[in-house]
Short mmCIF file of C-alpha atoms and ligand atoms in Angstrom, two decimals:
data_model
loop_
_atom_site.label_atom_id
_atom_site.label_comp_id
_atom_site.label_asym_id
_atom_site.label_seq_id
_atom_site.Cartn_x
_atom_site.Cartn_y
_atom_site.Cartn_z
CA MET A 1 18.18 -5.61 -2.71
CA ILE A 2 15.42 -3.69 -4.26
CA ARG A 3 14.98 -6.61 -6.86
CA ALA A 4 13.95 -8.62 -3.82
CA LEU A 5 11.95 -5.96 -2.39
CA CYS A 6 9.92 -5.66 -5.98
CA ASP A 7 9.64 -9.29 -5.87
CA GLU A 8 8.63 -10.74 -2.30
CA LYS A 9 6.60 -7.37 -0.68
CA ARG A 10 3.45 -6.92 -1.20
CA ILE A 11 3.44 -3.38 -0.48
CA LEU A 12 6.60 -0.55 -0.36
CA VAL A 13 6.57 2.33 1.35
CA CYS A 14 8.33 5.15 0.21
CA VAL A 15 8.76 8.26 3.21
CA GLY A 16 10.80 10.73 3.57
CA PRO A 17 11.15 14.79 3.88
CA GLY A 18 9.43 16.96 1.07
CA GLY A 19 10.96 16.94 -2.34
CA VAL A 20 13.72 14.62 -1.79
CA GLY A 21 11.69 12.21 -5.08
CA LYS A 22 9.63 9.75 -2.69
CA THR A 23 6.82 10.12 -5.53
CA THR A 24 9.67 9.48 -8.82
CA THR A 25 10.82 6.19 -6.54
CA ALA A 26 7.54 4.90 -5.95
CA ALA A 27 6.77 5.34 -9.63
CA ALA A 28 10.14 3.87 -10.94
CA LEU A 29 9.55 1.01 -8.25
CA GLY A 30 6.30 0.02 -9.26
CA ALA A 31 7.25 0.15 -12.68
CA LEU A 32 10.26 -2.34 -12.25
CA ALA A 33 8.18 -4.71 -10.28
CA ALA A 34 5.71 -4.67 -13.52
CA ARG A 35 8.68 -4.92 -15.44
CA ARG A 36 9.40 -7.82 -13.27
CA GLY A 37 5.92 -9.47 -13.69
CA ARG A 38 3.76 -8.39 -10.09
CA ARG A 39 0.54 -6.85 -11.23
CA THR A 40 1.44 -3.74 -9.27
CA LEU A 41 -0.55 -0.13 -7.92
CA ILE A 42 1.73 2.93 -7.78
CA CYS A 43 -0.31 5.33 -5.44
CA THR A 44 0.82 8.64 -5.66
CA ILE A 45 0.76 11.89 -4.07
CA ASP A 46 0.54 14.98 -6.32
CA PRO A 47 2.98 13.60 -8.76
CA ALA A 48 4.46 16.47 -11.39
CA PRO A 49 1.58 16.99 -13.95
CA ARG A 50 3.85 15.55 -16.77
CA LEU A 51 4.57 12.82 -14.79
CA ALA A 52 0.84 12.57 -13.86
CA ASP A 53 0.02 12.78 -17.12
CA ALA A 54 2.35 10.16 -18.53
CA LEU A 55 0.80 7.44 -15.83
CA GLY A 56 -2.56 8.24 -17.09
CA VAL A 57 -3.45 9.62 -13.76
CA GLY A 58 -3.63 13.12 -14.95
CA GLY A 59 -7.11 13.51 -14.07
CA LEU A 60 -8.55 13.27 -10.79
CA GLY A 61 -9.88 10.07 -9.91
CA PRO A 62 -9.98 8.13 -6.79
CA ASP A 63 -10.01 4.50 -8.26
CA PRO A 64 -6.37 2.89 -9.69
CA ARG A 65 -6.18 2.82 -13.77
CA PRO A 66 -3.98 1.23 -15.74
CA VAL A 67 -1.14 2.67 -17.02
CA PRO A 68 -1.66 3.46 -21.52
CA ALA A 69 -0.29 0.58 -23.23
CA ALA A 70 2.20 2.96 -24.54
CA ALA A 71 3.98 4.21 -21.61
CA CYS A 72 4.08 0.61 -20.60
CA ARG A 73 5.80 -0.03 -23.88
CA ALA A 74 8.64 3.06 -22.55
CA LEU A 75 8.80 1.56 -19.15
CA GLY A 76 9.72 -1.96 -20.55
CA ILE A 77 7.16 -3.75 -19.43
CA PRO A 78 6.17 -6.78 -21.65
CA ASP A 79 4.08 -6.07 -24.39
CA ASP A 80 1.94 -9.25 -23.94
CA GLY A 81 -1.82 -7.94 -23.47
CA ILE A 82 -1.97 -8.13 -19.91
CA GLU A 83 -2.78 -5.40 -17.95
CA ARG A 84 0.34 -5.20 -15.30
CA LEU A 85 0.93 -1.73 -14.06
CA PHE A 86 -2.06 0.89 -12.78
CA ALA A 87 -1.88 4.39 -10.90
CA VAL A 88 -4.04 6.24 -8.53
CA ARG A 89 -3.35 9.38 -7.21
CA LEU A 90 -4.42 9.47 -3.70
CA ASP A 91 -7.38 12.19 -2.50
CA THR A 92 -7.06 12.91 1.09
CA GLU A 93 -10.77 14.24 1.07
CA ARG A 94 -12.00 11.63 -1.41
CA THR A 95 -10.55 8.95 1.09
CA PHE A 96 -12.07 10.07 4.18
CA ALA A 97 -15.25 10.53 2.92
CA ARG A 98 -15.49 7.22 1.90
CA PHE A 99 -14.77 6.23 4.69
CA VAL A 100 -17.35 8.02 6.13
CA GLU A 101 -20.25 6.80 3.70
CA SER A 102 -19.01 2.64 4.80
CA GLU A 103 -19.75 3.44 8.19
CA VAL A 104 -22.66 5.85 7.82
CA THR A 105 -25.89 5.10 6.05
CA ASP A 106 -28.55 7.69 6.63
CA PRO A 107 -27.33 9.73 3.97
CA GLU A 108 -28.86 13.06 6.58
CA MET A 109 -25.93 12.12 8.93
CA ARG A 110 -23.51 11.67 6.29
CA ARG A 111 -24.25 15.68 4.90
CA ARG A 112 -24.02 16.92 8.91
CA ILE A 113 -20.79 15.51 9.21
CA PHE A 114 -19.32 17.05 5.80
CA ASP A 115 -20.42 20.11 6.17
CA ASN A 116 -19.42 20.12 9.62
CA THR A 117 -16.43 22.72 10.41
CA ILE A 118 -14.70 20.19 12.67
CA TYR A 119 -14.65 16.91 10.22
CA ARG A 120 -13.17 19.17 7.39
CA GLN A 121 -10.64 20.60 9.94
CA ILE A 122 -9.54 16.90 10.90
CA THR A 123 -9.56 15.66 8.03
CA THR A 124 -7.73 18.30 5.92
CA ALA A 125 -5.87 20.44 8.49
CA LEU A 126 -5.11 18.37 11.20
CA THR A 127 -0.98 17.52 11.40
CA GLY A 128 -1.17 13.88 10.42
CA SER A 129 -4.30 13.77 8.44
CA GLN A 130 -2.92 13.34 5.15
CA GLU A 131 -0.65 10.79 6.37
CA TYR A 132 -3.76 9.06 8.03
CA ALA A 133 -5.22 9.22 4.74
CA ALA A 134 -2.61 7.28 2.22
CA THR A 135 -2.46 4.38 4.86
CA LEU A 136 -6.36 4.47 4.90
CA ALA A 137 -6.20 4.20 1.29
CA LEU A 138 -3.43 1.85 1.52
CA TYR A 139 -5.06 -0.40 3.85
CA GLU A 140 -8.84 -0.74 1.36
CA LEU A 141 -6.50 -1.14 -1.67
CA ALA A 142 -4.69 -3.88 0.41
CA ARG A 143 -7.62 -5.41 1.69
CA ASP A 144 -9.49 -5.73 -2.12
CA GLY A 145 -6.22 -7.77 -3.03
CA GLY A 146 -6.75 -6.82 -6.66
CA PHE A 147 -2.63 -6.43 -6.53
CA ASP A 148 0.33 -8.71 -5.87
CA LEU A 149 2.37 -5.06 -4.86
CA ILE A 150 1.41 -1.64 -3.91
CA VAL A 151 4.17 0.77 -4.67
CA LEU A 152 2.87 4.05 -1.61
CA ASP A 153 4.54 7.20 -2.38
CA THR A 154 3.42 9.45 1.19
CA PRO A 155 3.62 12.92 1.75
CA PRO A 156 6.16 15.40 2.66
CA THR A 157 6.82 14.82 6.46
CA ALA A 158 8.90 16.75 8.92
CA ASN A 159 10.19 13.61 10.62
CA ALA A 160 9.40 10.00 8.73
CA LEU A 161 8.11 8.67 11.55
CA ASP A 162 5.20 11.22 11.81
CA PHE A 163 3.83 8.73 8.71
CA LEU A 164 3.93 5.20 10.84
CA ASP A 165 2.08 6.97 14.01
CA ALA A 166 0.09 8.94 12.22
CA PRO A 167 -3.37 5.94 12.44
CA LYS A 168 -2.61 6.21 16.26
CA ARG A 169 -2.42 9.92 16.62
CA LEU A 170 -5.33 10.94 14.79
CA ALA A 171 -7.20 8.14 16.31
CA ALA A 172 -6.23 9.47 19.74
CA ALA A 173 -7.44 12.88 18.71
CA VAL A 174 -10.61 12.06 17.49
CA SER A 175 -11.29 10.07 21.08
CA SER A 176 -9.27 12.24 23.65
CA PRO A 177 -11.38 12.39 26.62
CA ALA A 178 -11.56 16.14 26.36
CA LEU A 179 -13.34 15.95 23.40
CA LYS A 180 -15.47 13.17 24.43
CA TRP A 181 -16.49 14.97 27.15
CA PHE A 182 -18.36 17.30 25.39
CA ALA A 183 -20.60 14.57 23.88
CA ARG A 184 -21.61 12.79 26.71
CA PRO A 185 -24.78 10.84 25.58
CA PRO A 186 -26.95 14.10 25.83
CA GLY A 187 -30.04 13.58 29.03
CA ALA A 188 -33.90 12.76 27.98
CA ALA A 189 -34.14 16.87 27.25
CA GLY A 190 -31.34 17.25 25.20
CA GLY A 191 -33.52 15.33 22.28
CA GLY A 192 -30.00 13.75 21.07
CA ARG A 193 -28.31 16.26 20.27
CA LEU A 194 -25.81 18.42 21.88
CA SER A 195 -25.95 22.16 21.86
CA LEU A 196 -24.38 25.20 23.57
CA GLN A 197 -27.27 25.18 26.27
CA ARG A 198 -26.25 21.67 27.54
CA LEU A 199 -22.99 23.60 28.19
CA TRP A 200 -24.32 26.73 30.07
CA ALA A 201 -26.38 24.78 32.34
CA GLY A 202 -23.53 22.57 33.53
CA GLY A 203 -22.34 25.88 34.25
CA ALA A 204 -18.76 25.64 33.19
CA LEU A 205 -17.04 29.20 32.93
CA VAL A 206 -14.00 27.96 31.61
CA LEU A 207 -16.69 27.11 28.57
CA ARG A 208 -18.19 30.59 28.32
CA ARG A 209 -14.55 32.13 28.26
CA LEU A 210 -13.80 29.47 25.79
CA ALA A 211 -16.98 30.46 23.75
CA LYS A 212 -15.74 33.94 23.93
CA LEU A 213 -12.50 33.08 22.81
CA VAL A 214 -13.44 31.08 19.98
CA GLY A 215 -16.87 31.11 19.00
CA SER A 216 -20.20 29.74 20.18
CA ARG A 217 -20.41 28.43 16.09
CA PHE A 218 -17.12 26.53 16.90
CA LEU A 219 -18.05 25.10 20.15
CA ASP A 220 -21.39 24.09 18.87
CA ASP A 221 -19.50 22.34 15.87
CA VAL A 222 -17.32 20.76 18.12
CA ALA A 223 -20.45 19.51 19.79
CA ALA A 224 -22.70 18.74 16.69
CA PHE A 225 -19.66 16.83 15.68
CA LEU A 226 -18.95 14.75 18.10
CA VAL A 227 -22.29 14.01 18.63
CA ASP A 228 -22.43 12.53 14.33
CA PHE A 229 -19.28 11.17 14.37
CA GLN A 230 -19.77 8.27 17.34
CA GLY A 231 -20.93 6.16 14.80
CA VAL A 232 -18.17 6.43 13.09
CA LEU A 233 -15.56 6.75 15.87
CA GLY A 234 -15.47 3.11 16.83
CA GLY A 235 -15.07 2.03 13.31
CA PHE A 236 -12.75 4.67 12.77
CA LEU A 237 -10.47 3.56 16.26
CA ALA A 238 -10.84 0.05 14.65
CA ARG A 239 -9.27 0.73 11.63
CA ALA A 240 -6.69 2.61 12.64
CA SER A 241 -5.34 -0.05 14.52
CA ALA A 242 -5.93 -2.42 11.75
CA ILE A 243 -3.58 -0.29 9.59
CA ASP A 244 -0.76 -0.07 12.69
CA GLN A 245 -1.19 -4.02 11.99
CA LEU A 246 -0.91 -4.00 8.73
CA MET A 247 2.01 -1.89 8.36
CA ARG A 248 3.96 -3.19 10.80
CA SER A 249 3.55 -7.15 8.80
CA ALA A 250 6.45 -8.60 7.18
CA ASP A 251 4.45 -7.99 4.06
CA VAL A 252 5.27 -4.68 4.12
CA ALA A 253 8.67 -2.35 3.72
CA PHE A 254 9.84 0.97 4.39
CA LEU A 255 12.13 2.54 1.86
CA LEU A 256 13.77 5.75 3.18
CA VAL A 257 14.53 8.17 0.17
CA LEU A 258 17.47 11.03 1.09
CA VAL A 259 19.63 13.02 -0.63
CA PRO A 260 23.32 12.77 0.24
CA ALA A 261 23.62 15.76 2.60
CA ALA A 262 24.87 15.58 5.91
CA ALA A 263 21.90 16.62 7.73
CA ALA A 264 20.03 14.26 5.60
CA VAL A 265 22.21 11.38 6.86
CA ASP A 266 21.91 12.09 10.03
CA GLU A 267 17.70 12.04 10.08
CA ALA A 268 17.81 8.80 8.12
CA LEU A 269 19.97 7.90 11.15
CA TYR A 270 17.29 8.65 13.13
CA PHE A 271 14.36 7.26 11.09
CA HIS A 272 16.62 3.91 11.23
CA GLY A 273 16.91 3.69 15.12
CA ARG A 274 13.36 4.92 15.53
CA LEU A 275 11.88 2.16 13.27
CA ARG A 276 14.30 -0.65 14.58
CA GLU A 277 13.08 0.44 18.22
CA ALA A 278 9.38 0.13 17.36
CA GLY A 279 9.86 -3.51 15.60
CA VAL A 280 9.54 -2.57 11.68
CA PRO A 281 13.23 -3.12 10.07
CA LEU A 282 13.70 -0.65 7.04
CA GLY A 283 13.84 -2.30 3.74
CA ALA A 284 16.54 0.25 2.63
CA PHE A 285 17.64 3.82 2.09
CA ILE A 286 17.80 5.50 -1.43
CA ALA A 287 19.87 8.26 -1.51
CA ASN A 288 18.63 10.15 -4.50
CA ARG A 289 20.79 12.85 -6.78
CA VAL A 290 23.89 11.74 -5.91
CA ALA A 291 26.11 13.66 -7.97
CA GLN A 292 28.64 11.87 -10.04
CA ALA A 293 32.38 12.95 -10.09
CA PRO A 294 33.54 14.35 -13.43
CA GLY A 295 35.69 12.44 -15.04
CA LEU A 296 38.39 14.78 -15.27
CA THR A 297 39.54 17.92 -13.14
CA GLU A 298 43.13 19.11 -14.35
CA GLY A 299 43.33 21.91 -16.61
CA GLY A 300 45.20 20.28 -19.36
CA ALA A 301 43.37 17.22 -19.51
CA LEU A 302 40.14 19.51 -19.86
CA ALA A 303 41.94 21.13 -22.55
CA ALA A 304 42.55 18.15 -24.28
CA ALA A 305 39.04 16.82 -24.16
CA LEU A 306 37.75 20.29 -25.29
CA ARG A 307 40.06 20.12 -28.67
CA ALA A 308 38.86 16.46 -29.02
CA GLY A 309 35.13 17.87 -29.41
CA SER A 310 34.32 18.25 -33.15
CA ALA A 311 32.15 21.62 -31.44
CA PHE A 312 35.84 23.29 -30.83
CA ALA A 313 37.76 22.05 -33.50
CA ASP A 314 37.97 25.05 -35.15
CA LEU A 315 38.82 27.29 -31.45
CA PRO A 316 42.30 28.75 -31.41
CA ASP A 317 44.43 26.96 -28.49
CA ALA A 318 44.76 30.10 -26.57
CA THR A 319 40.76 30.47 -26.39
CA ILE A 320 40.61 26.53 -25.50
CA ALA A 321 43.06 26.87 -22.60
CA ARG A 322 41.67 29.94 -21.12
CA ALA A 323 38.22 27.78 -20.96
CA ALA A 324 39.36 24.57 -19.81
CA ALA A 325 41.57 27.20 -16.83
CA GLN A 326 38.17 28.40 -15.99
CA LEU A 327 36.87 24.90 -15.85
CA GLU A 328 39.05 23.48 -13.94
CA PRO A 329 38.42 25.28 -10.48
CA LEU A 330 34.18 24.14 -11.44
CA ALA A 331 35.75 21.10 -12.04
CA ARG A 332 37.69 20.96 -8.98
CA ALA A 333 34.77 22.03 -6.79
CA PHE A 334 32.29 19.94 -8.07
CA ALA A 335 34.41 16.56 -7.23
CA ALA A 336 35.07 17.82 -4.13
CA ARG A 337 31.34 17.75 -3.72
CA CYS A 338 30.99 14.53 -4.85
CA ALA A 339 33.91 12.64 -2.44
CA SER A 340 31.59 14.66 0.33
CA GLU A 341 28.45 13.13 -0.80
CA GLY A 342 30.49 9.42 -0.98
CA ARG A 343 31.97 10.31 2.39
CA GLU A 344 28.29 10.73 3.67
CA LEU A 345 26.48 7.50 2.29
CA GLU A 346 30.01 5.17 3.27
CA ARG A 347 28.98 6.90 7.37
CA LEU A 348 25.21 6.00 6.71
CA ALA A 349 26.25 2.49 5.42
CA ALA A 350 28.32 1.88 8.47
CA ARG A 351 26.26 3.53 11.42
CA ALA A 352 23.33 1.39 10.02
CA PRO A 353 24.91 -2.48 9.00
CA GLY A 354 22.31 -4.45 7.24
CA THR A 355 20.18 -1.67 5.90
CA PRO A 356 21.44 -1.40 1.99
CA VAL A 357 22.15 1.88 0.90
CA THR A 358 20.90 2.22 -2.99
CA ARG A 359 22.11 5.35 -4.92
CA VAL A 360 20.49 7.05 -7.88
CA PRO A 361 22.22 9.43 -9.69
CA LEU A 362 21.70 13.31 -10.38
CA LEU A 363 20.13 13.63 -13.55
CA ASP A 364 20.49 15.88 -16.34
CA HIS A 365 16.73 17.27 -15.53
CA ASP A 366 13.54 16.44 -13.93
CA VAL A 367 12.53 13.19 -13.73
CA ASP A 368 8.62 13.88 -14.85
CA ASN A 369 8.90 11.45 -18.36
CA LEU A 370 8.89 7.78 -18.92
CA VAL A 371 12.12 7.79 -20.10
CA GLU A 372 13.92 9.55 -17.16
CA LEU A 373 11.64 7.62 -15.09
CA ARG A 374 13.00 4.02 -16.66
CA VAL A 375 16.49 5.30 -16.08
CA VAL A 376 16.16 6.15 -12.58
CA GLY A 377 14.23 2.08 -11.95
CA GLU A 378 17.55 1.00 -13.05
CA SER A 379 19.71 2.56 -11.25
CA LEU A 380 17.44 1.30 -8.30
CA ILE A 381 18.42 -2.36 -9.47
CA SER A 382 22.37 -1.82 -10.18
CA GLY A 383 22.80 1.57 -7.23
N1 LIG B 401 17.53 11.30 -9.70
C1 LIG B 401 17.18 12.91 -9.83
N2 LIG B 401 17.90 13.71 -11.19
C2 LIG B 401 17.24 14.73 -11.47
N3 LIG B 401 15.74 14.98 -10.72
C3 LIG B 401 15.14 14.55 -9.87
C4 LIG B 401 15.92 13.29 -9.57
N4 LIG B 401 14.65 12.75 -8.82
C5 LIG B 401 13.97 13.89 -8.89
N5 LIG B 401 14.46 14.40 -9.62
C6 LIG B 401 13.42 15.84 -9.49
O1 LIG B 401 13.19 16.09 -8.13
C7 LIG B 401 12.33 16.39 -7.99
C8 LIG B 401 11.59 16.53 -6.62
O2 LIG B 401 10.93 15.12 -6.63
P1 LIG B 401 9.85 14.12 -6.07
O3 LIG B 401 8.47 14.76 -6.76
O4 LIG B 401 9.81 12.64 -6.91
O5 LIG B 401 10.10 14.38 -4.71
P2 LIG B 401 8.96 14.18 -3.34
O6 LIG B 401 9.84 13.58 -2.66
O7 LIG B 401 7.93 13.06 -3.53
O8 LIG B 401 8.33 15.44 -3.23
P3 LIG B 401 7.11 16.27 -1.95
O9 LIG B 401 7.88 16.06 -0.72
O10 LIG B 401 7.09 17.85 -2.76
O11 LIG B 401 5.97 15.38 -2.40
C9 LIG B 401 10.80 17.02 -8.67
O12 LIG B 401 11.46 17.60 -10.22
C10 LIG B 401 11.61 15.19 -9.71
O13 LIG B 401 11.22 15.26 -11.25
MG1 LIG B 402 5.86 13.73 -3.88
#
């Protein structure tokens, strides 16, 4: 199933809560698709430094770069002189700046926008701004058409749906009637720029109170931003709606990464339902870090296995028996955990029929190198 998604889709989006393995999954999927011959771009967000270095995106850079040939070899990508795997590290601030630069030609106006506190708030601190930037960058990369497949890693979202809603929400925030009120076209005396003077002239008591609360500088910034941003707003709204359309097209598949725990499964089911309501079916669930059941849980069998290991050959039987007795409850507890994870994943599959659940095992250590990444990739197609 994952194989088919890698072969057929143009965009794969890995979503999910914080720390579940979105970046790892996105990188492994990208490597898989490149191995299968597709010219693939991995768009990462904050990859672990070692993984970023391995993929050749350790340094900051807004443009996609080919993953070094040695790394491609380690990932099993055919070494035939054709570059197939690329990576880019998304940068929220740069993405917004590029958009403003594409819409505003006047350098003075650009500078005013970039210096404005409100612009900085909207592009860095507003809920959804990182998600919007990721979709904005994705849209541009998809439009430029240099890749067969783009795999998008996403920022951690409290609710994975935030990601789908981000373009609309941000568009609503910058075009809300309340904010627009400030930016009503200034009268002849306004000289083209809004200032608090106009607000005072309006005699709006509420605004005076507001100015006391938040500072008049802030209100001036809001007004100035909205006047300057009027020119960009049309483009911004049009882009938000184009992104919304792109994210809902059949070329795109969402993959929800989760850990095999009850709360995560509940959340995944909720997301699955909401996506269906929105008409965007989920491509697959990726259950990451699934513990592998211990082969042995019984004391006698554990002792025999220890005795068979050359490292313990010289230990007295009594020592081995004691060690096995201490291992037994741990092995049983671990087996119980694996069984409970298995039940949770079965519940997920039963409640979301038609959406495959792919399992990736919990590895011994972090996936911060190419060998581990390849292991994750192999689990994705076999799990
Ligand atoms: N299957 C696995 N086995 C062991 N470790 C894993 C596995 N998958 C991911 N990890 C490790 O878990 C950590 C979190 O993974 P990752 O960075 O991919 O998550 P994320 O969802 O992108 O996190 P964030 O929400 O913070 O961006 C990393 O240290 C990664 O190496
Ligand atoms: Mg991440």
